[in-house]
Coordinates of C-alpha atoms in Angstrom, one line a residue:
X68 CA 31.2 69.9 68.9
X69 CA 32.0 73.2 70.7
X70 CA 32.9 76.5 69.1
X71 CA 35.0 79.3 70.5
X72 CA 33.1 82.3 71.8
X73 CA 34.4 85.8 71.7
X74 CA 34.6 85.7 75.5
X75 CA 36.7 82.5 75.4
X76 CA 39.1 84.0 72.9
X77 CA 39.5 87.1 75.1
X78 CA 40.3 84.9 78.1
X79 CA 43.2 83.2 76.4
X80 CA 46.6 84.6 77.4
X81 CA 48.3 86.7 74.8
X82 CA 51.8 85.8 73.8
X83 CA 54.5 88.1 75.2
X84 CA 56.3 90.1 72.6
X85 CA 59.9 90.8 73.5
X86 CA 60.6 94.5 73.8
X87 CA 63.5 95.4 71.5
X88 CA 66.5 96.9 73.2
X89 CA 67.9 100.2 72.0
X90 CA 71.6 100.8 72.1
X91 CA 73.9 102.4 72.6
X92 CA 72.5 103.7 75.9
X93 CA 73.7 104.6 79.3
X94 CA 72.5 102.7 82.4
X95 CA 73.3 104.6 85.7
X96 CA 74.1 102.7 88.9
X97 CA 71.5 103.1 91.6
X98 CA 71.9 102.6 95.3
X99 CA 68.7 102.3 97.4
X100 CA 70.3 101.7 100.8
X101 CA 69.0 103.7 103.8
X102 CA 70.9 104.6 106.9
X103 CA 68.0 103.8 109.2
X104 CA 67.5 100.2 108.1
X105 CA 71.2 99.4 107.8
X106 CA 71.8 100.8 111.4
X107 CA 69.7 97.8 112.7
X108 CA 71.9 95.4 110.8
X109 CA 75.1 97.1 111.9
X110 CA 74.1 97.3 115.6
X111 CA 73.1 93.7 115.8
X112 CA 76.3 92.6 114.1
X113 CA 78.4 94.5 116.6
X114 CA 76.5 93.2 119.6
X115 CA 76.7 89.6 118.5
X116 CA 80.4 90.0 117.5
X117 CA 81.3 91.3 121.0
X118 CA 79.2 88.6 122.7
X119 CA 80.8 85.8 120.7
X120 CA 84.4 87.2 121.0
X121 CA 84.6 87.8 117.3
X122 CA 83.2 84.5 116.1
X123 CA 80.0 86.1 114.7
X124 CA 82.2 88.6 112.6
X125 CA 82.0 86.2 109.7
X126 CA 78.2 86.3 109.7
X127 CA 78.3 90.0 110.2
X128 CA 80.4 90.4 107.1
X129 CA 78.1 88.3 104.9
X130 CA 75.0 90.3 106.2
X131 CA 76.7 93.6 105.5
X132 CA 77.8 92.7 102.0
X133 CA 74.4 91.2 101.2
X134 CA 72.8 94.5 102.2
X135 CA 75.0 96.7 100.1
X136 CA 75.0 94.2 97.1
X137 CA 71.3 93.8 97.2
X138 CA 70.7 97.6 97.2
X139 CA 73.0 98.2 94.2
X140 CA 71.2 98.1 90.9
X141 CA 72.2 98.7 87.3
X142 CA 70.2 98.0 84.1
X143 CA 67.3 96.6 86.1
X144 CA 69.4 93.9 87.9
X145 CA 70.8 93.9 91.4
X146 CA 73.9 92.3 92.8
X147 CA 74.1 89.4 95.3
X148 CA 76.7 88.0 97.6
X149 CA 76.4 84.2 98.1
X150 CA 79.4 83.2 100.3
X151 CA 78.9 81.0 103.3
X152 CA 79.9 82.5 106.7
X153 CA 81.7 79.3 107.7
X154 CA 84.2 79.7 104.9
X155 CA 84.9 83.2 106.0
X156 CA 85.3 82.1 109.6
X157 CA 87.8 79.4 108.7
X158 CA 90.1 81.9 107.0
X159 CA 89.8 84.3 109.9
X160 CA 90.8 81.6 112.3
X161 CA 94.0 81.0 110.3
X162 CA 94.7 84.8 110.2
X163 CA 94.1 85.0 114.0
X164 CA 96.6 82.1 114.6
X165 CA 99.2 83.9 112.5
X166 CA 98.6 87.1 114.5
X167 CA 99.0 85.2 117.8
X168 CA 102.3 83.7 116.6
X169 CA 103.5 87.2 115.6
X170 CA 102.6 88.6 119.1
X171 CA 104.4 85.8 120.8
X172 CA 107.5 86.4 118.7
X173 CA 107.3 90.1 119.4
X174 CA 107.5 89.4 123.2
X175 CA 110.4 86.9 122.9
X176 CA 114.1 87.7 123.4
X177 CA 115.6 90.0 120.8
X178 CA 117.7 87.3 119.1
X179 CA 114.7 85.0 118.7
X180 CA 112.4 87.7 117.6
X181 CA 114.8 88.7 114.9
X182 CA 114.8 85.2 113.5
X183 CA 111.0 85.0 113.7
X184 CA 110.7 88.3 111.8
X185 CA 113.0 87.1 109.1
X186 CA 110.9 83.9 108.9
X187 CA 107.7 85.9 108.5
X188 CA 109.3 88.0 105.8
X189 CA 110.4 85.0 103.8
X190 CA 107.0 83.3 104.1
X191 CA 105.1 86.5 103.3
X192 CA 107.2 87.1 100.2
X193 CA 106.6 83.5 99.1
X194 CA 102.8 83.5 99.7
X195 CA 101.6 87.1 99.3
X196 CA 101.0 86.9 95.5
X197 CA 99.2 83.6 96.0
X198 CA 97.0 85.0 98.8
X199 CA 96.1 88.0 96.7
X200 CA 94.8 85.8 93.9
X201 CA 92.9 83.6 96.3
X202 CA 91.3 86.6 98.0
X203 CA 90.1 88.0 94.7
X204 CA 88.9 84.6 93.6
X205 CA 86.8 84.2 96.8
X206 CA 85.4 87.7 96.6
X207 CA 84.3 87.5 93.0
X208 CA 83.2 83.9 92.9
X209 CA 80.5 84.7 95.4
X210 CA 79.5 87.9 93.8
X211 CA 76.7 87.8 91.1
X212 CA 74.6 90.1 89.0
X213 CA 71.3 88.9 87.5
X214 CA 72.3 85.4 88.5
X215 CA 75.7 85.5 86.6
X216 CA 78.7 85.0 88.9
X217 CA 81.9 86.9 88.5
X218 CA 85.2 85.0 88.5
X219 CA 88.9 85.8 88.8
X220 CA 91.5 84.2 86.6
X221 CA 94.0 82.5 88.8
X222 CA 97.2 83.7 87.2
X223 CA 99.8 83.0 89.9
X224 CA 102.8 83.6 87.6
X225 CA 101.4 87.0 86.7
X226 CA 100.7 87.7 90.4
X227 CA 104.4 87.1 91.3
X228 CA 105.5 89.4 88.5
X229 CA 103.2 92.2 89.7
X230 CA 103.4 91.9 93.5
X231 CA 106.8 90.5 94.3
X232 CA 108.8 93.8 93.4
X233 CA 106.6 96.2 95.6
X234 CA 106.3 93.7 98.4
X235 CA 110.1 93.2 98.4
X236 CA 110.8 97.0 98.5
X237 CA 108.2 97.4 101.3
X238 CA 109.7 94.7 103.4
X239 CA 113.3 95.9 102.9
X240 CA 112.1 99.4 103.9
X241 CA 110.5 98.0 107.1
X242 CA 113.6 96.0 107.8
X243 CA 115.9 99.0 107.3
X244 CA 113.7 101.0 109.7
X245 CA 114.5 98.3 112.3
X246 CA 118.3 98.8 112.0
X247 CA 118.5 101.6 114.5
X248 CA 116.4 99.7 117.0
X249 CA 118.5 96.6 116.7
X250 CA 121.8 98.4 116.2
X251 CA 123.6 96.4 118.8
X252 CA 122.5 93.1 117.3
X253 CA 123.5 94.4 113.8
X254 CA 127.0 95.3 115.0
X255 CA 127.4 91.9 116.7
X256 CA 126.2 90.2 113.5
X257 CA 128.8 91.9 111.3
X258 CA 131.5 91.3 113.9
X259 CA 133.7 93.4 116.2
X260 CA 136.7 93.4 113.9
X261 CA 135.2 95.8 111.5
X262 CA 134.1 98.1 114.4
X263 CA 137.6 97.9 115.9
X264 CA 139.2 98.8 112.6
X265 CA 137.0 101.8 112.2
X266 CA 137.9 102.9 115.8
X267 CA 141.6 102.6 115.0
X268 CA 141.2 104.7 111.9
X269 CA 139.5 107.5 113.8
X270 CA 142.2 107.6 116.5
X271 CA 145.3 109.8 115.7
X272 CA 148.4 107.9 114.9
X273 CA 151.2 108.1 117.6
X274 CA 154.8 108.7 116.6
X275 CA 157.0 105.7 117.5
X276 CA 159.3 106.6 120.4
X277 CA 163.1 106.5 119.7
X278 CA 164.6 103.3 120.9
X279 CA 167.6 103.4 123.3
X280 CA 170.9 102.1 122.1
X281 CA 171.6 98.6 123.4
X282 CA 174.3 98.4 126.1
X283 CA 176.3 95.5 127.5
X284 CA 176.1 96.7 131.0
X285 CA 173.8 94.3 133.0
X286 CA 173.2 96.9 135.7
X287 CA 171.9 99.5 133.3
X288 CA 168.1 100.2 133.7
X289 CA 165.8 98.8 131.0
X290 CA 164.8 101.1 128.1
X291 CA 161.5 102.8 128.7
X292 CA 159.2 104.8 126.4
X293 CA 158.9 107.4 129.1
X294 CA 162.5 108.5 128.5
X295 CA 161.5 109.7 125.1
X296 CA 158.5 111.7 126.4
X297 CA 158.8 115.4 127.3
X298 CA 159.3 116.3 130.8
X299 CA 156.3 115.9 133.0
X300 CA 154.4 113.7 130.4
X301 CA 153.5 110.1 130.4
X302 CA 152.6 107.6 127.7
X303 CA 149.5 106.8 129.7
X304 CA 146.5 109.1 128.9
X305 CA 145.9 111.7 131.5
X306 CA 142.3 110.9 131.9
X307 CA 143.0 107.3 132.6
X308 CA 145.8 108.1 135.0
X309 CA 143.8 110.6 137.0
X310 CA 140.9 108.2 137.1
X311 CA 143.0 105.5 138.6
X312 CA 144.2 107.7 141.4
X313 CA 140.7 109.0 142.1
X314 CA 141.4 112.5 140.8
X315 CA 139.2 114.4 138.4
X316 CA 138.6 112.9 134.9
X317 CA 138.9 114.5 131.5
X318 CA 135.9 116.8 130.6
X319 CA 134.1 114.3 128.3
X320 CA 130.4 113.7 128.6
X321 CA 128.8 110.3 129.2
X322 CA 126.7 110.6 126.1
X323 CA 129.9 110.9 123.9
X324 CA 131.4 107.9 125.6
X325 CA 128.2 105.8 125.1
X326 CA 127.8 107.0 121.5
X327 CA 131.4 106.0 120.7
X328 CA 131.1 102.7 122.4
X329 CA 127.9 101.8 120.6
X330 CA 128.7 103.1 117.2
X331 CA 132.3 101.8 117.0
X332 CA 131.6 98.6 118.7
X333 CA 133.9 99.1 121.7
X334 CA 133.1 98.4 125.3
X335 CA 130.6 100.6 127.0
X336 CA 131.6 103.0 129.7
X337 CA 131.4 101.2 133.1
X338 CA 130.1 102.7 136.3
X339 CA 131.7 102.3 139.7
X340 CA 130.1 98.9 140.3
X341 CA 130.7 97.6 136.7
X342 CA 127.1 98.3 135.4
X343 CA 126.9 99.7 131.9
X344 CA 126.3 103.4 131.7
X345 CA 123.0 102.8 129.7
X346 CA 121.4 101.7 132.9
X347 CA 122.3 103.8 135.9
X348 CA 122.4 101.6 139.0
X349 CA 120.9 103.4 142.0
X350 CA 121.9 103.2 145.6
X351 CA 119.0 100.8 146.4
X352 CA 120.0 98.4 143.7
X353 CA 117.4 99.6 141.1
X354 CA 118.2 100.7 137.6
X355 CA 117.2 103.9 135.9
X356 CA 116.9 103.7 132.1
X357 CA 118.1 106.5 129.9
X358 CA 115.7 109.1 128.6
X359 CA 114.5 108.9 125.0
X360 CA 116.7 111.9 124.0
X361 CA 119.8 110.1 125.3
X362 CA 118.8 106.9 123.6
X363 CA 118.4 108.7 120.3
X364 CA 121.8 110.3 120.7
X365 CA 123.3 106.8 120.9
X366 CA 121.8 105.7 117.6
X367 CA 124.2 105.8 114.7
X368 CA 122.7 108.2 112.2
X369 CA 124.2 106.4 109.3
X370 CA 121.9 103.5 110.0
X371 CA 119.0 105.6 108.7
X372 CA 120.6 106.0 105.2
X373 CA 119.3 102.6 103.8
X374 CA 115.8 103.4 105.0
X375 CA 115.9 106.9 103.3
X376 CA 117.2 105.5 100.0
X377 CA 114.5 102.7 100.0
X378 CA 111.8 105.2 100.9
X379 CA 112.7 107.4 97.9
X380 CA 112.8 104.4 95.6
X381 CA 109.4 103.2 96.8
X382 CA 107.8 106.7 96.4
X383 CA 109.3 107.0 92.9
X384 CA 107.9 103.6 91.9
X385 CA 104.6 103.8 93.8
X386 CA 102.5 105.1 90.9
X387 CA 103.8 102.3 88.6
X388 CA 103.2 99.7 91.3
X389 CA 99.7 100.8 91.7
X390 CA 99.2 100.9 87.9
X391 CA 100.3 97.3 87.3
X392 CA 98.3 96.1 90.3
X393 CA 95.1 97.7 89.1
X394 CA 95.7 96.5 85.6
X395 CA 96.4 92.9 86.8
X396 CA 93.2 92.8 88.9
X397 CA 91.0 94.3 86.2
X398 CA 92.2 92.1 83.3
X399 CA 91.8 88.9 85.3
X400 CA 88.1 89.6 86.2
X401 CA 85.5 87.5 84.4
X402 CA 81.8 88.0 84.2
X403 CA 80.6 84.5 83.4
X404 CA 83.1 83.7 80.7
X405 CA 83.3 87.3 79.3
X406 CA 86.7 88.9 79.8
X407 CA 87.3 92.4 81.1
X408 CA 89.8 94.7 79.4
X409 CA 91.6 97.6 80.9
X410 CA 93.0 100.7 79.0
X411 CA 94.6 102.7 81.8
X412 CA 98.1 104.0 81.4
X413 CA 100.9 104.5 83.9
X414 CA 101.2 108.3 83.2
X415 CA 97.7 108.8 84.6
X416 CA 98.8 107.3 87.9
X417 CA 102.0 109.4 88.0
X418 CA 99.9 112.6 87.6
X419 CA 97.7 111.6 90.6
X420 CA 100.5 110.5 92.9
X421 CA 102.9 113.4 92.1
X422 CA 100.3 115.9 93.0
X423 CA 99.6 114.1 96.2
X424 CA 103.3 113.8 97.0
X425 CA 103.8 117.5 96.3
X426 CA 101.1 118.5 98.7
X427 CA 102.5 116.1 101.3
X428 CA 106.0 117.4 100.9
X429 CA 104.8 121.0 101.3
X430 CA 103.1 120.2 104.6
X431 CA 106.0 118.2 105.9
X432 CA 108.4 121.1 105.0
X433 CA 106.3 123.6 106.9
X434 CA 106.4 121.4 110.0
X435 CA 110.2 120.9 109.7
X436 CA 110.7 124.6 109.3
X437 CA 108.4 125.3 112.2
X438 CA 110.2 122.8 114.4
X439 CA 113.6 124.2 113.4
X440 CA 112.6 127.6 114.6
X441 CA 111.9 126.1 118.1
X442 CA 108.1 126.6 117.6
X443 CA 108.7 130.3 118.1
X444 CA 106.9 131.6 115.0
X445 CA 103.9 133.4 116.4
X446 CA 100.5 132.9 114.7
X447 CA 101.6 129.9 112.6
X448 CA 100.9 127.0 114.9
X449 CA 97.1 127.1 114.8
X450 CA 96.8 127.5 111.0
X451 CA 99.4 124.7 110.6
X452 CA 97.4 122.3 112.8
X453 CA 94.2 123.1 111.0
X454 CA 95.8 122.5 107.6
X455 CA 97.2 119.1 108.9
X456 CA 93.8 118.1 110.2
X457 CA 92.1 119.0 106.9
X458 CA 94.8 117.4 104.9
X459 CA 94.1 113.9 106.1
X460 CA 90.5 113.5 104.7
X461 CA 91.3 115.7 101.7
X462 CA 94.2 113.5 100.6
X463 CA 92.2 110.4 101.3
X464 CA 89.3 111.7 99.2
X465 CA 91.6 112.8 96.4
X466 CA 93.4 109.4 96.1
X467 CA 90.1 107.4 96.5
X468 CA 88.2 109.4 93.9
X469 CA 90.9 109.5 91.3
X470 CA 91.8 105.9 91.7
X471 CA 88.2 104.8 91.4
X472 CA 87.8 106.9 88.3
X473 CA 90.9 105.3 86.7
X474 CA 90.0 101.8 87.7
X475 CA 86.3 101.6 86.8
X476 CA 86.4 104.3 84.1
X477 CA 88.9 102.3 82.0
X478 CA 87.2 98.9 82.1
X479 CA 85.2 97.3 79.3
X480 CA 83.4 93.9 79.2
X481 CA 83.3 91.5 76.2
X482 CA 85.7 93.4 73.9
X483 CA 84.1 96.8 74.5
X484 CA 80.5 95.9 74.1
X485 CA 79.8 97.2 77.6
X486 CA 81.9 100.0 79.1
X487 CA 82.0 101.2 82.6
X488 CA 82.1 104.9 83.5
X489 CA 83.2 106.5 86.8
X490 CA 83.3 110.1 87.7
X491 CA 83.5 110.3 91.5
X492 CA 83.7 114.0 92.4
X493 CA 86.7 114.8 94.6
X494 CA 85.2 117.8 96.5
X495 CA 81.9 116.0 97.1
X496 CA 83.6 112.9 98.4
X497 CA 85.9 115.1 100.6
X498 CA 82.9 116.8 102.1
X499 CA 81.2 113.4 102.8
X500 CA 84.4 112.0 104.4
X501 CA 84.9 115.1 106.6
X502 CA 81.4 115.2 107.8
X503 CA 81.4 111.5 108.4
X504 CA 84.5 111.7 110.5
X505 CA 83.0 114.5 112.6
X506 CA 79.6 112.8 113.2
X507 CA 81.2 109.4 114.0
X508 CA 83.6 111.1 116.5
X509 CA 80.8 113.2 118.1
X510 CA 78.5 110.2 118.5
X511 CA 81.3 107.9 119.7
X512 CA 80.8 105.6 116.7
X513 CA 77.0 105.4 116.6
X514 CA 76.8 107.1 113.3
X515 CA 79.1 104.6 111.6
X516 CA 76.3 102.9 109.7
X517 CA 75.1 106.3 108.5
X518 CA 78.6 107.2 107.3
X519 CA 79.0 103.9 105.4
X520 CA 75.7 104.3 103.5
X521 CA 76.6 107.9 102.6
X522 CA 80.0 106.9 101.3
X523 CA 78.6 104.0 99.3
X524 CA 75.9 106.2 97.7
X525 CA 78.4 108.9 96.8
X526 CA 80.7 106.5 95.0
X527 CA 78.2 104.1 93.4
X528 CA 75.8 106.8 92.0
X529 CA 78.8 108.4 90.2
X530 CA 79.2 105.3 88.1
X531 CA 77.3 104.0 85.0
X532 CA 77.4 101.4 82.3
X533 CA 77.5 102.1 78.5
X534 CA 75.5 99.4 76.7
X535 CA 76.7 99.0 73.1
X536 CA 75.1 95.5 72.4
X537 CA 72.0 93.6 73.3
X538 CA 72.3 93.2 77.0
X539 CA 69.6 90.6 77.5
X540 CA 71.1 88.3 74.9
X541 CA 74.5 88.6 76.5
X542 CA 73.2 87.8 79.9
X543 CA 71.3 84.7 78.6
X544 CA 74.4 83.5 76.8
X545 CA 76.5 83.9 79.9
X546 CA 73.9 82.1 82.0
X547 CA 73.9 79.1 79.6
X548 CA 77.7 78.9 79.6
X549 CA 78.0 79.3 83.4
X550 CA 75.7 76.3 84.0
X551 CA 78.2 74.0 82.4
X552 CA 81.3 75.7 83.9
X553 CA 82.9 73.8 86.8
X554 CA 84.6 75.5 89.7
X555 CA 88.4 75.6 89.3
X556 CA 89.3 75.6 93.0
X557 CA 88.0 73.4 95.8
X558 CA 86.2 75.1 98.8
X559 CA 89.1 74.2 101.1
X560 CA 91.2 76.9 99.4
X561 CA 88.7 79.7 99.9
X562 CA 90.6 82.6 101.4
X563 CA 88.7 85.6 102.7
X564 CA 89.9 89.2 102.8
X565 CA 90.9 88.6 106.5
X566 CA 94.4 88.3 105.2

């Protein structure tokens, strides 16, 4: 019979005592990525992508996301991206095929191209909300934190309610901008009768000539309208009469004739050999196209009215469109089976966008005023150019920081037990973006990896997580429920962000 010695009792492993969590507490987001080590990944990705004509881009995307996910940590756990590069490559092949089809349509005759554009618009309107849901499902399904995968609720009906109105306004705006380009096709589509009636309305009405009294004399000359005209006048226009005899024509410019012909739908002015005046036929048989200024003079200015109206409508609704989009995306995110709630309001987005629109309108007004003065205001050109150059990164940093703060700062997980905070500083982000642009430009793109790491660190380290419940118990419960949760969508429907 053996007895336990003190040494043996010491050698036995002691039972681990769980450390109690204290809450509420704040867990900051930490980013440990380094520009030097990411540069190696970025450089190899670009070399292999060029050598394989873009095929390796799917593997490059996975390696990039795995690096940034793996170096992002919160509450002692890091993120992970687990997607297969082959699934990303498959979706990019589909996107590339659609791009080739669009390029072929763009080089086809105008009539065919117009039909193809309309077809693309119809298909895009029908599939864009579905593609948005599939893209989010793919991105979140292969994103995990502490072994728990995120998911996206596939609410297709809600996606159509959210995305169909802004997509429709955008596509109508794009189509209205094409009206001046395809003005001839538009006029032919609506018919020449309408154009002819408008032309008749613009021409002055002629007084009917008095009719000669009928006579029974068979030798009397026939009645003529010229007898009712004043002496030396003719019912035929002077310009047409002189042109027929080879004399000088009326003092009308070719631009006016071309503009009338195109806008009113009448025939174009013909040259001496029957060629349209839009293409001047040279002596050697070649053709000289009109200058850009002359072509712009031919465009009917009323064709820009639909685009202007739709642009104002879109700008007025843009804050609301962004709000319902952010709310839809946030509320359909799942961490395991826990739901995400969003408490943002539309008025917060209107404050952000109206400030941005006011600054944009002020800059555009200065440029219009400067152009209206024939660029003759001394000393204003250089400051205006500097202001425009600085405005681009400043506006980008403003929208990016404010939208990040509204999106992540208004999200809670599992009925408010865990709340996200975001306070991305506008001026700091603007400084980072401006210096990034300068360094990338000076080094011809070699500092791109450095710029990406700086931007990620600035944004991620401005975020944190408020823990108001036992986090370890919550993660363990989600892990248990996730193990029994089946995937809702087969892999064949995985759509990457290539769309």
